[in-house]
Tab-separated table of C-alpha atoms in Angstrom:
chain	number	residue	atom	x	y	z
A	1	UNK	CA	-3.106	6.798	-14.554
A	2	UNK	CA	-2.952	5.312	-18.009
A	3	UNK	CA	-0.621	2.422	-18.725
A	4	UNK	CA	2.568	2.127	-20.755
A	5	UNK	CA	5.320	-0.416	-21.395
A	6	UNK	CA	7.436	0.932	-18.508
A	7	UNK	CA	4.833	0.044	-15.890
A	8	UNK	CA	5.535	-3.052	-13.835
A	9	UNK	CA	2.029	-2.947	-12.330
A	10	UNK	CA	-1.248	-1.581	-13.655
A	11	UNK	CA	-4.331	-1.797	-11.470
A	12	UNK	CA	-7.447	-1.161	-13.535
A	13	UNK	CA	-10.886	-0.659	-11.971
A	14	UNK	CA	-10.135	-3.096	-9.148
A	15	UNK	CA	-13.301	-3.943	-7.217
A	16	UNK	CA	-13.300	-6.130	-4.100
A	17	UNK	CA	-16.381	-7.002	-2.049
A	18	UNK	CA	-16.920	-8.957	1.150
A	19	UNK	CA	-20.109	-11.005	1.349
A	20	UNK	CA	-21.219	-11.272	4.988
A	21	UNK	CA	-24.589	-12.987	5.512
A	22	UNK	CA	-26.861	-11.002	3.201
A	23	UNK	CA	-24.706	-7.866	3.316
A	24	UNK	CA	-22.263	-6.782	0.605
A	25	UNK	CA	-19.345	-4.771	1.996
A	26	UNK	CA	-17.865	-2.744	-0.872
A	27	UNK	CA	-14.285	-2.425	0.346
A	28	UNK	CA	-12.630	-1.423	-2.954
A	29	UNK	CA	-14.631	0.283	-5.682
A	30	UNK	CA	-12.873	0.665	-9.020
A	31	UNK	CA	-9.372	1.651	-7.909
A	32	UNK	CA	-6.936	2.350	-10.770
A	33	UNK	CA	-3.246	3.272	-10.708
A	34	UNK	CA	0.055	2.380	-12.362
A	35	UNK	CA	3.524	1.785	-10.940
A	36	UNK	CA	6.680	2.057	-13.049
A	37	UNK	CA	9.836	-0.027	-12.627
A	38	UNK	CA	11.852	1.315	-9.683
A	39	UNK	CA	9.137	3.814	-8.715
A	40	UNK	CA	7.538	4.327	-5.294
A	41	UNK	CA	3.799	4.942	-4.934
A	42	UNK	CA	2.095	5.736	-1.645
A	43	UNK	CA	-1.566	4.972	-0.962
A	44	UNK	CA	-2.751	7.247	1.847
A	45	UNK	CA	-6.034	7.345	3.708
A	46	UNK	CA	-7.905	6.737	6.938
A	47	UNK	CA	-8.349	3.329	8.520
A	48	UNK	CA	-10.996	1.414	6.592
A	49	UNK	CA	-10.418	3.252	3.305
A	50	UNK	CA	-9.547	0.036	1.441
A	51	UNK	CA	-5.760	0.384	1.227
A	52	UNK	CA	-4.832	-2.960	2.764
A	53	UNK	CA	-7.582	-4.781	0.871
A	54	UNK	CA	-6.133	-3.343	-2.348
A	55	UNK	CA	-2.701	-4.775	-1.487
A	56	UNK	CA	-4.203	-8.138	-0.552
A	57	UNK	CA	-6.032	-8.084	-3.877
A	58	UNK	CA	-2.752	-7.560	-5.761
A	59	UNK	CA	-1.272	-10.528	-3.880
A	60	UNK	CA	-4.475	-12.518	-4.500
A	61	UNK	CA	-4.707	-13.036	-0.730
A	62	UNK	CA	-8.187	-11.619	-0.091
A	63	UNK	CA	-9.757	-14.211	2.265
A	64	UNK	CA	-12.415	-16.132	0.323
A	65	UNK	CA	-14.935	-16.507	1.825
A	66	UNK	CA	-16.050	-13.840	2.598
A	67	UNK	CA	-14.044	-11.638	0.186
A	68	UNK	CA	-13.745	-11.783	-3.571
A	69	UNK	CA	-12.330	-9.747	-6.459
A	70	UNK	CA	-15.505	-9.014	-8.414
A	71	UNK	CA	-14.126	-6.743	-11.126
A	72	UNK	CA	-11.115	-5.145	-12.761
A	73	UNK	CA	-7.676	-6.397	-13.709
A	74	UNK	CA	-4.211	-6.572	-12.121
A	75	UNK	CA	-1.578	-6.382	-14.843
A	76	UNK	CA	1.857	-7.398	-13.585
A	77	UNK	CA	4.470	-7.186	-16.356
A	78	UNK	CA	1.581	-7.260	-18.812
A	79	UNK	CA	-0.068	-10.405	-17.421
A	80	UNK	CA	-3.365	-10.323	-15.512
A	81	UNK	CA	-2.877	-11.755	-12.018
A	82	UNK	CA	-6.650	-12.211	-11.736
A	83	UNK	CA	-6.407	-14.958	-14.358
A	84	UNK	CA	-3.576	-16.824	-12.643
A	85	UNK	CA	-4.221	-20.117	-10.860
A	86	UNK	CA	-3.379	-20.473	-7.168
A	87	UNK	CA	-0.385	-22.631	-8.094
A	88	UNK	CA	0.908	-19.912	-10.430
A	89	UNK	CA	0.402	-17.257	-7.732
A	90	UNK	CA	2.395	-19.294	-5.201
A	91	UNK	CA	5.360	-19.131	-7.578
A	92	UNK	CA	4.969	-15.342	-7.854
A	93	UNK	CA	4.402	-14.503	-4.167
A	94	UNK	CA	7.651	-14.014	-2.286
A	95	UNK	CA	9.642	-14.358	-5.493
A	96	UNK	CA	8.471	-11.613	-7.861
A	97	UNK	CA	5.992	-9.823	-5.587
A	98	UNK	CA	6.512	-9.630	-1.812
A	99	UNK	CA	4.611	-7.981	0.997
A	100	UNK	CA	5.673	-6.494	4.326
A	101	UNK	CA	2.707	-6.935	6.645
A	102	UNK	CA	1.640	-4.375	9.221
A	103	UNK	CA	2.462	-6.174	12.477
A	104	UNK	CA	5.765	-8.081	12.558
A	105	UNK	CA	4.748	-9.911	15.743
A	106	UNK	CA	1.884	-11.634	13.915
A	107	UNK	CA	3.728	-11.931	10.584
A	108	UNK	CA	6.497	-14.082	12.104
A	109	UNK	CA	6.031	-17.691	13.239
A	110	UNK	CA	6.855	-17.830	16.981
A	111	UNK	CA	7.968	-21.506	16.926
A	112	UNK	CA	10.479	-21.237	14.067
A	113	UNK	CA	13.868	-19.531	14.219
A	114	UNK	CA	14.142	-16.365	12.151
A	115	UNK	CA	16.850	-17.970	10.026
A	116	UNK	CA	14.564	-20.871	9.142
A	117	UNK	CA	11.767	-18.464	8.207
A	118	UNK	CA	13.988	-16.515	5.817
A	119	UNK	CA	15.552	-19.707	4.436
A	120	UNK	CA	12.105	-21.233	3.848
A	121	UNK	CA	11.212	-18.479	1.369
A	122	UNK	CA	14.555	-18.810	-0.413
A	123	UNK	CA	14.311	-22.603	-0.617
A	124	UNK	CA	10.760	-22.419	-1.933
A	125	UNK	CA	11.754	-20.387	-4.994
A	126	UNK	CA	15.351	-21.445	-5.626
A	127	UNK	CA	16.812	-24.885	-6.236
A	128	UNK	CA	19.447	-24.798	-3.515
A	129	UNK	CA	20.251	-26.907	-0.448
A	130	UNK	CA	18.983	-26.024	3.015
A	131	UNK	CA	22.554	-25.148	4.062
A	132	UNK	CA	22.887	-22.714	1.154
A	133	UNK	CA	19.456	-21.220	1.913
A	134	UNK	CA	20.447	-20.674	5.553
A	135	UNK	CA	23.723	-19.033	4.487
A	136	UNK	CA	21.724	-16.704	2.213
A	137	UNK	CA	19.364	-16.023	5.136
A	138	UNK	CA	22.321	-14.944	7.260
A	139	UNK	CA	23.453	-12.624	4.452
A	140	UNK	CA	19.970	-11.074	4.346
A	141	UNK	CA	20.042	-10.548	8.119
A	142	UNK	CA	23.405	-8.789	7.822
A	143	UNK	CA	21.963	-6.682	5.015
A	144	UNK	CA	19.142	-5.413	7.262
A	145	UNK	CA	21.508	-4.683	10.143
A	146	UNK	CA	21.218	-7.845	12.265
A	147	UNK	CA	24.149	-10.154	13.045
A	148	UNK	CA	23.867	-13.307	10.951
A	149	UNK	CA	24.807	-15.464	13.940
A	150	UNK	CA	21.409	-14.637	15.452
A	151	UNK	CA	19.682	-16.707	12.762
A	152	UNK	CA	19.106	-19.497	15.323
A	153	UNK	CA	17.094	-17.225	17.623
A	154	UNK	CA	13.299	-16.950	17.795
A	155	UNK	CA	11.128	-13.873	17.083
A	156	UNK	CA	10.433	-13.165	20.787
A	157	UNK	CA	14.167	-12.655	21.336
A	158	UNK	CA	14.124	-9.559	19.111
A	159	UNK	CA	12.719	-6.068	19.672
A	160	UNK	CA	9.823	-4.749	17.571
A	161	UNK	CA	12.194	-2.842	15.308
A	162	UNK	CA	14.412	-5.897	14.833
A	163	UNK	CA	11.361	-8.052	14.079
A	164	UNK	CA	10.338	-5.607	11.369
A	165	UNK	CA	13.844	-5.821	9.900
A	166	UNK	CA	13.488	-9.611	9.771
A	167	UNK	CA	10.130	-9.266	8.000
A	168	UNK	CA	11.852	-6.975	5.469
A	169	UNK	CA	14.632	-9.555	5.032
A	170	UNK	CA	12.008	-12.239	4.315
A	171	UNK	CA	10.230	-9.972	1.815
A	172	UNK	CA	13.443	-9.124	-0.060
A	173	UNK	CA	15.133	-12.528	0.196
A	174	UNK	CA	14.423	-13.424	-3.446
A	175	UNK	CA	15.009	-9.930	-4.886
A	176	UNK	CA	11.358	-9.256	-5.853
A	177	UNK	CA	10.508	-6.803	-8.614
A	178	UNK	CA	7.582	-5.398	-6.611
A	179	UNK	CA	7.354	-4.802	-2.856
A	180	UNK	CA	4.068	-4.030	-1.096
A	181	UNK	CA	4.596	-2.449	2.335
A	182	UNK	CA	1.496	-2.242	4.539
A	183	UNK	CA	2.042	0.335	7.308
A	184	UNK	CA	5.617	-0.937	7.848
A	185	UNK	CA	6.378	1.570	10.633
A	186	UNK	CA	3.052	1.893	12.496
A	187	UNK	CA	4.007	-0.294	15.477
A	188	UNK	CA	7.450	1.317	15.884
A	189	UNK	CA	8.670	4.354	17.798
A	190	UNK	CA	9.787	7.428	15.868
A	191	UNK	CA	13.545	6.768	15.850
A	192	UNK	CA	13.082	3.144	14.738
A	193	UNK	CA	10.589	4.312	12.091
A	194	UNK	CA	13.302	6.472	10.550
A	195	UNK	CA	15.771	3.578	10.508
A	196	UNK	CA	13.267	1.188	8.890
A	197	UNK	CA	12.264	3.731	6.227
A	198	UNK	CA	15.915	4.391	5.410
A	199	UNK	CA	16.518	0.640	5.193
A	200	UNK	CA	13.570	0.098	2.814
A	201	UNK	CA	14.694	2.988	0.602
A	202	UNK	CA	18.326	1.779	0.537
A	203	UNK	CA	17.398	-1.811	-0.347
A	204	UNK	CA	14.832	-0.628	-2.901
A	205	UNK	CA	17.554	1.297	-4.752
A	206	UNK	CA	20.031	-1.565	-4.431
A	207	UNK	CA	17.676	-4.129	-5.993
A	208	UNK	CA	15.781	-1.757	-8.331
A	209	UNK	CA	12.533	-2.767	-6.644
A	210	UNK	CA	9.231	-0.970	-7.219
A	211	UNK	CA	7.453	-0.027	-3.982
A	212	UNK	CA	3.761	0.291	-3.140
A	213	UNK	CA	3.596	1.868	0.321
A	214	UNK	CA	0.347	1.788	2.286
A	215	UNK	CA	0.118	4.283	5.125
A	216	UNK	CA	-1.945	6.939	6.871
A	217	UNK	CA	1.169	9.025	7.553
A	218	UNK	CA	1.771	11.832	5.053
A	219	UNK	CA	5.234	12.398	6.521
A	220	UNK	CA	6.304	8.851	5.668
A	221	UNK	CA	5.034	9.297	2.103
A	222	UNK	CA	6.999	12.528	1.675
A	223	UNK	CA	10.165	10.707	2.645
A	224	UNK	CA	10.056	7.714	0.296
A	225	UNK	CA	7.435	8.102	-2.463
A	226	UNK	CA	7.508	9.494	-6.010
A	227	UNK	CA	3.732	9.406	-6.534
A	228	UNK	CA	0.753	9.490	-4.193
A	229	UNK	CA	-2.808	8.193	-4.323
A	230	UNK	CA	-5.277	9.526	-1.743
A	231	UNK	CA	-7.764	6.741	-0.943
A	232	UNK	CA	-11.241	7.325	0.456
A	233	UNK	CA	-14.087	4.807	0.823
A	234	UNK	CA	-12.560	2.334	-1.591
A	235	UNK	CA	-11.442	4.659	-4.365
A	236	UNK	CA	-8.650	7.080	-5.221
A	237	UNK	CA	-9.924	10.655	-4.971
A	238	UNK	CA	-6.628	12.362	-5.851
A	239	UNK	CA	-3.575	10.997	-7.632
A	240	UNK	CA	-0.345	12.609	-8.780
A	241	UNK	CA	3.314	13.213	-8.135
A	242	UNK	CA	4.575	14.143	-4.681
A	243	UNK	CA	4.825	17.737	-5.949
A	244	UNK	CA	1.178	17.692	-7.087
A	245	UNK	CA	-0.213	16.328	-3.844
A	246	UNK	CA	1.881	18.358	-1.411
A	247	UNK	CA	2.163	21.693	-3.221
A	248	UNK	CA	-1.026	21.726	-5.290
A	249	UNK	CA	-3.448	19.935	-2.978
A	250	UNK	CA	-6.816	19.943	-4.723
A	251	UNK	CA	-9.437	17.478	-3.474
A	252	UNK	CA	-11.307	18.669	-0.346
A	253	UNK	CA	-10.488	15.399	1.424
A	254	UNK	CA	-6.759	15.769	0.709
A	255	UNK	CA	-6.930	19.352	1.965
A	256	UNK	CA	-8.625	18.058	5.107
A	257	UNK	CA	-5.868	15.510	5.689
A	258	UNK	CA	-3.180	18.182	5.483
A	259	UNK	CA	-5.229	20.499	7.705
A	260	UNK	CA	-5.435	17.858	10.424
A	261	UNK	CA	-1.674	17.407	10.890
A	262	UNK	CA	0.808	19.787	12.593
A	263	UNK	CA	2.722	22.209	10.373
A	264	UNK	CA	5.872	23.603	11.954
A	265	UNK	CA	6.198	26.262	9.240
A	266	UNK	CA	2.942	27.934	10.244
A	267	UNK	CA	1.600	29.183	13.559
A	268	UNK	CA	-1.543	27.145	14.173
A	269	UNK	CA	-3.552	27.473	17.386
A	270	UNK	CA	-5.768	24.472	16.763
A	271	UNK	CA	-5.685	21.612	14.264
A	272	UNK	CA	-8.739	21.115	12.061
A	273	UNK	CA	-10.041	17.540	12.136
A	274	UNK	CA	-12.267	16.398	9.272
A	275	UNK	CA	-15.846	16.474	10.526
A	276	UNK	CA	-17.931	13.303	10.413
A	277	UNK	CA	-17.042	9.705	9.638
A	278	UNK	CA	-16.247	7.672	6.539
A	279	UNK	CA	-19.436	6.139	5.091
A	280	UNK	CA	-20.363	2.536	5.845
A	281	UNK	CA	-18.919	0.430	2.981
A	282	UNK	CA	-22.021	-1.762	3.224
A	283	UNK	CA	-24.231	1.261	2.555
A	284	UNK	CA	-22.338	3.715	0.354
A	285	UNK	CA	-24.203	6.885	-0.662
A	286	UNK	CA	-24.983	7.870	-4.238
A	287	UNK	CA	-22.706	10.409	-5.892
A	288	UNK	CA	-19.545	11.562	-4.139
A	289	UNK	CA	-18.740	9.390	-1.124
A	290	UNK	CA	-17.102	12.394	0.586
A	291	UNK	CA	-20.057	14.759	0.084
A	292	UNK	CA	-21.434	14.345	3.628
A	293	UNK	CA	-18.135	15.632	5.094
A	294	UNK	CA	-17.176	18.070	2.332
A	295	UNK	CA	-17.366	21.838	3.024
A	296	UNK	CA	-17.719	22.501	-0.726
A	297	UNK	CA	-20.421	19.916	-1.493
A	298	UNK	CA	-23.391	20.886	-3.655
A	299	UNK	CA	-26.640	19.050	-4.286
A	300	UNK	CA	-25.265	17.758	-7.609
A	301	UNK	CA	-22.425	16.047	-5.720
A	302	UNK	CA	-24.910	13.682	-4.086
A	303	UNK	CA	-26.128	12.021	-7.266
A	304	UNK	CA	-24.618	10.316	-10.298
A	305	UNK	CA	-21.074	9.212	-11.050
A	306	UNK	CA	-18.253	11.582	-10.108
A	307	UNK	CA	-15.737	12.043	-12.966
A	308	UNK	CA	-11.995	11.669	-12.532
A	309	UNK	CA	-10.579	14.938	-13.888
A	310	UNK	CA	-6.979	15.492	-15.026
A	311	UNK	CA	-6.305	19.031	-13.800
A	312	UNK	CA	-2.604	18.950	-14.790
A	313	UNK	CA	-0.495	16.358	-16.628
A	314	UNK	CA	-0.557	13.282	-14.392
A	315	UNK	CA	-2.602	14.998	-11.653
A	316	UNK	CA	-6.120	13.549	-11.271
A	317	UNK	CA	-8.945	14.649	-8.966
A	318	UNK	CA	-12.263	12.848	-8.519
A	319	UNK	CA	-14.398	15.912	-7.778
A	320	UNK	CA	-17.433	17.467	-9.463
A	321	UNK	CA	-16.180	20.988	-8.738
A	322	UNK	CA	-13.179	20.448	-11.022
A	323	UNK	CA	-15.328	18.782	-13.672
A	324	UNK	CA	-17.570	21.858	-13.757
A	325	UNK	CA	-14.566	24.196	-14.090
A	326	UNK	CA	-13.378	22.276	-17.150
A	327	UNK	CA	-16.676	22.621	-18.986
C-alpha cells in the first residue's frame, strides 16, 4: 500500500468522524490505499463499513456538520486534497475527479432536462458556449447508448438503467482522471447491471480513467477490478490483487464473505452467514474490531493495536494471527 510516482491517488491514514450531540461516530479509522493511473480498485464490505464515507472524503463532500476529516492525507497527483480550499475543490470535482452516486433517481435533478444537466458540468469546467456544451452532452449520451435527441427529456422519462447511464455520462463528461463509483449497479436488475458494468469498463479504457469502485458485491469486483480492499468497521482488513483476495483469501472476515455467497463450482447445502453484527462505530471495541465475530479470535486479539502484515508482495492482512506467524 506504499506510494510511488505512478499512483494517481494515495489515501494515507484517512480518518473521518461524525460528531452527533456528545457522541463521536468513528466512520473511517485510518484507511490507507493507493490507486495507479488506469487501475481499478474495489472497496468491498457490509453496509455501514465506511466505504461511501471514504469516497465522500476523497471528494471533500463529507457533510460538515456533523462530519469532518480529522486525520490523514489524500494525495491526488502528489497534492493533498485535504489542504485545498473549497474553491479549488470545485474546480477539481467533475473535471479531474468525478463520482457516480448510488441512486440515479436522487442524483438527477427532476426539473432539469438530462441534456442541461450534462451540459452544466461541461460548461462549468470548459470555456465553451451553451450550444457547444449541449452538443457535447448529446455526444456523451450517444456514447453511453442513449439517443442524443432525447437530451430535452426529463429524468422521469427514462428507466432506472437509462438514468444510471445518464449519471455515468455526467461523471465522464469532462474526461476525469479518477472516477469514484458508489454501488453503481445496486438499484438495477441483473441484465442491466451487466450492461452498466460493461459500459463503465469500456469508457474507463477509452479515457484511461482510474476507477475506485465501492460495492458489497464480490461478483462485480471480480468483473472490473485489478485490486481489492476488504473494508470492515472503518478500516481495510485485507488488501491485494484480485488473485490474492479470490485465490488466497486470508483474513477471517474475507473468508466469511466468500462463505456467505453461492458457489456454483461446489455443492453447498447451506450458506454460512457471518455470525453477529458489525460493532457500533460510536463505541468501537479495543483490539481487533472483528474479534467478536471471528472464529479464530484469541484473548490477545481484544487488546492493543492490530498490525497490518504483508504476507506476500502487495498482499496485506490486518490480523494478529498472521503477525504471530511472522515472528
